[in-house]
C-alpha positions as CSV (number, residue, x, y, z in Angstrom):
1,X,97.4,157.7,133.0
2,X,98.2,160.6,135.2
3,X,96.3,159.4,138.3
4,X,98.2,157.6,141.0
5,X,96.7,155.8,144.0
6,X,96.5,157.6,147.3
7,X,96.5,155.5,150.5
8,X,94.4,155.4,153.6
9,X,94.8,153.0,156.6
10,X,92.2,150.5,157.4
11,X,91.2,149.5,161.0
12,X,93.6,146.6,160.6
13,X,96.5,148.9,159.9
14,X,96.8,148.2,156.2
15,X,97.2,150.7,153.5
16,X,94.2,151.1,151.2
17,X,93.9,152.9,148.0
18,X,91.4,155.6,147.3
19,X,88.4,154.4,145.2
20,X,88.8,157.4,143.0
21,X,92.3,156.6,141.9
22,X,93.3,153.3,140.3
23,X,96.7,151.8,139.6
24,X,97.8,149.3,137.0
25,X,98.3,145.7,138.1
26,X,101.4,144.8,140.0
27,X,104.5,144.4,138.0
28,X,106.5,141.2,137.3
29,X,108.0,141.2,140.8
30,X,104.6,140.1,142.2
31,X,105.1,136.4,143.3
32,X,101.5,135.6,143.2
33,X,101.4,135.6,139.4
34,X,98.6,138.1,138.9
35,X,97.8,137.9,135.3
36,X,96.1,139.3,132.3
37,X,95.7,137.0,129.3
38,X,94.4,136.3,125.8
39,X,90.6,136.4,125.4
40,X,89.7,136.0,121.8
41,X,86.8,135.0,119.6
42,X,83.1,136.0,119.8
43,X,80.5,135.5,122.4
44,X,77.7,133.0,121.6
45,X,74.6,135.2,121.0
46,X,71.8,134.6,123.5
47,X,73.8,132.3,125.7
48,X,71.7,131.4,128.7
49,X,73.6,131.5,132.0
50,X,72.6,129.5,135.1
51,X,73.8,130.3,138.6
52,X,74.3,127.2,140.7
53,X,74.7,127.9,144.4
54,X,75.8,125.5,147.1
55,X,73.3,125.5,149.9
56,X,71.2,128.2,148.1
57,X,68.1,128.0,146.0
58,X,68.0,131.4,144.3
59,X,70.5,134.0,143.2
60,X,68.6,136.6,145.3
61,X,70.3,135.3,148.4
62,X,73.6,136.8,147.2
63,X,74.7,140.1,148.8
64,X,77.7,142.0,147.7
65,X,80.7,142.3,148.0
66,X,81.4,138.6,148.6
67,X,80.1,135.9,146.3
68,X,79.5,132.4,147.9
69,X,81.2,129.4,146.5
70,X,79.3,128.8,143.3
71,X,79.5,127.9,139.6
72,X,78.2,130.3,137.0
73,X,77.6,128.8,133.5
74,X,77.4,130.1,130.0
75,X,76.8,128.2,126.7
76,X,80.3,126.7,126.4
77,X,82.2,127.5,129.7
78,X,81.6,127.8,133.4
79,X,83.4,129.7,136.2
80,X,84.1,128.2,139.6
81,X,86.3,129.2,142.5
82,X,89.9,128.0,142.4
83,X,90.6,125.0,144.6
84,X,93.9,123.8,146.0
85,X,93.9,120.8,143.5
86,X,94.0,123.4,140.7
87,X,97.4,124.8,141.7
88,X,99.6,122.3,139.8
89,X,97.7,123.1,136.6
90,X,97.9,126.9,137.3
91,X,101.7,126.4,137.9
92,X,102.1,124.8,134.5
93,X,100.2,127.6,132.7
94,X,102.0,130.3,134.7
95,X,105.4,128.9,133.5
96,X,104.4,128.4,129.8
97,X,106.3,131.2,128.0
98,X,103.7,131.4,125.2
99,X,100.8,131.7,127.6
100,X,102.5,134.3,129.9
101,X,103.8,136.3,126.9
102,X,100.3,137.9,126.7
103,X,99.2,137.2,130.3
104,X,101.8,139.3,132.1
105,X,104.0,142.3,131.6
106,X,107.1,140.1,131.6
107,X,107.1,136.7,130.0
108,X,110.5,136.0,131.5
109,X,109.0,136.1,135.0
110,X,108.3,132.5,136.3
111,X,106.0,131.6,139.2
112,X,106.9,128.9,141.7
113,X,104.3,126.4,143.0
114,X,105.1,127.6,146.6
115,X,104.2,131.1,145.6
116,X,100.9,130.0,144.2
117,X,100.1,128.0,147.3
118,X,100.9,131.0,149.5
119,X,98.6,133.3,147.4
120,X,95.9,130.6,147.5
121,X,96.0,130.3,151.3
122,X,95.9,134.1,151.7
123,X,92.9,134.4,149.4
124,X,91.1,131.5,151.1
125,X,91.6,132.6,154.7
126,X,92.1,136.4,154.7
127,X,88.8,138.3,154.8
128,X,90.6,141.4,153.8
129,X,92.0,139.9,150.6
130,X,91.6,142.1,147.5
131,X,91.7,139.1,145.0
132,X,89.2,136.4,144.0
133,X,90.2,133.8,141.5
134,X,88.1,131.5,139.3
135,X,88.9,128.6,137.1
136,X,87.4,128.5,133.5
137,X,86.0,125.1,132.6
138,X,84.8,123.8,129.3
139,X,81.2,122.7,129.9
140,X,81.3,119.8,127.4
141,X,84.3,118.1,128.9
142,X,84.5,119.7,132.4
143,X,88.1,120.3,131.6
144,X,89.8,123.4,133.2
145,X,91.1,125.6,130.3
146,X,92.0,128.9,132.0
147,X,91.6,131.2,134.9
148,X,90.4,134.7,135.7
149,X,90.6,137.1,138.7
150,X,88.8,140.0,140.2
151,X,90.8,142.5,142.3
152,X,89.3,145.3,144.3
153,X,90.9,148.2,146.1
154,X,88.0,149.9,147.9
155,X,85.0,149.0,150.1
156,X,82.5,151.3,148.5
157,X,81.7,149.2,145.4
158,X,83.3,151.6,143.0
159,X,85.9,149.8,140.9
160,X,87.0,146.2,140.3
161,X,90.1,145.2,138.2
162,X,89.6,142.1,136.2
163,X,92.0,139.7,134.4
164,X,91.6,136.6,132.3
165,X,93.8,134.0,130.6
166,X,93.3,130.8,128.6
167,X,96.0,128.3,129.5
168,X,95.1,125.7,126.8
169,X,96.5,127.4,123.7
170,X,94.7,125.2,121.2
171,X,91.4,126.9,122.4
172,X,92.6,130.4,121.6
173,X,90.4,132.2,119.1
174,X,87.4,130.0,119.6
175,X,85.2,132.3,121.7
176,X,85.9,130.7,125.1
177,X,87.7,133.8,126.5
178,X,85.0,136.2,125.4
179,X,82.3,134.1,127.1
180,X,84.4,133.7,130.2
181,X,84.8,137.5,130.4
182,X,81.0,138.0,130.1
183,X,80.5,135.6,133.0
184,X,83.2,137.4,135.0
185,X,81.4,140.7,134.4
186,X,78.1,139.2,135.5
187,X,79.8,138.4,138.8
188,X,81.4,141.8,139.1
189,X,78.3,143.9,138.2
190,X,75.3,141.7,139.0
191,X,76.4,139.7,142.0
192,X,79.1,141.8,143.6
193,X,77.6,145.2,142.8
194,X,80.6,147.0,141.5
195,X,80.1,150.3,139.5
196,X,83.1,150.2,137.3
197,X,85.4,147.4,135.8
198,X,88.8,148.0,134.4
199,X,91.6,145.9,132.9
200,X,95.1,146.5,131.6
201,X,96.7,144.7,128.6
202,X,99.7,145.1,126.4
203,X,99.1,147.5,123.5
204,X,100.4,144.9,121.0
205,X,97.9,142.3,122.2
206,X,95.5,143.2,119.5
207,X,93.5,139.9,119.7
208,X,92.8,140.5,123.4
209,X,91.9,144.1,122.8
210,X,89.3,143.2,120.1
211,X,87.9,140.6,122.4
212,X,87.6,143.0,125.3
213,X,85.9,145.5,123.0
214,X,83.3,142.9,122.0
215,X,82.5,142.4,125.7
216,X,81.8,146.1,126.2
217,X,85.2,147.5,127.3
218,X,86.5,150.8,125.9
219,X,90.0,152.0,125.5
220,X,90.5,155.0,127.7
221,X,94.3,155.4,128.0
222,X,97.8,154.2,127.3
223,X,100.8,154.1,129.6
224,X,103.8,154.3,127.4
225,X,106.8,152.0,127.8
226,X,105.8,150.9,131.4
227,X,106.5,147.2,130.7
228,X,110.0,145.8,129.9
229,X,110.7,142.4,128.5
230,X,112.5,140.8,125.5
231,X,115.0,143.6,125.5
232,X,112.5,146.4,125.0
233,X,109.9,148.6,126.5
234,X,106.2,148.1,125.8
235,X,103.0,150.2,126.1
236,X,100.1,149.1,128.2
237,X,96.4,149.9,127.4
238,X,93.8,150.7,130.0
239,X,90.2,149.6,129.2
240,X,87.1,150.1,131.3
241,X,83.3,149.5,131.4
242,X,80.6,150.9,133.6
243,X,77.7,149.0,135.1
244,X,75.3,151.2,133.2
245,X,76.9,150.2,130.0
246,X,76.8,146.5,131.0
247,X,73.0,146.9,131.8
248,X,72.4,148.6,128.4
249,X,74.2,145.8,126.6
250,X,72.1,143.1,128.4
251,X,68.9,145.0,127.6
252,X,69.7,145.4,123.9
C-alpha cells in the first residue's frame, strides 16, 4: 500500500492519524501483543445473535463510539470484554509459538505477563485508548477459546482495524473463528457505527484469508516482504469491508 498515516495533535497533545490514511498494525516490537490470528471454518447459517447488556434493557441504548460492558452471542460463541482474570490465559496463548505463528508478524516475539497487565490497565482506564479487546467464549462450555480486538485511529467513525485469534488449537477449522468475526463486525458496524473495517494477515495464511472472505472481507492490497521471521521476509495482505457491504450481506 502506498498510503502512509499523517498525524495531527489532539487536545491532549497526542499524535493522531488522519482517518483517510491507514497503517498496518504495529510490528513485533509492540509489547502489548497486538495480534491477528487464525479464523477458519464456516459461519453457521441463520445464527441468531442476542445482545445482553448490563443495566440496559434494549440495544437501542447503545450510542457509538463506545460500547458498554456487554456480551454478544452467536450460535456457538459469545464475545465479552477482557477482564484481568483473563490475562494469564492470554499470556499462555501469546507465548504459544504455534498460535502466534499466524497471529503476529513474528512468531519469535514473546509477550510478558507484565506487558499484558500494562496494556490492560491502559485500555481499562484511558478514555483515549485506541484499542478494545474481547474474549471469545464457547457457549456450550463457557470456556474461553480465543480473543479479538478493535483498534481505531480517528474520531469520525471512518475506519476500524480488527484482529482475531483462537488460542485453543484443537478448535481451529471448526467455524468458531468465522462466527466470532461476524460478532466482532456486528459490534464495529451496528453498535459502534464505523464505516469501514480492515485487517492485515500474512499472505501465506490461506486458511485465515478464506475465512475472512467468507465473512465479507475483500483483498485490496499486498505489502511485500514487510514481515521478517524464521530467517526470511514475508508478504502481508490487506483486507477490508464497508458497512454498506455488511448491511447487504445481512439483508440477503
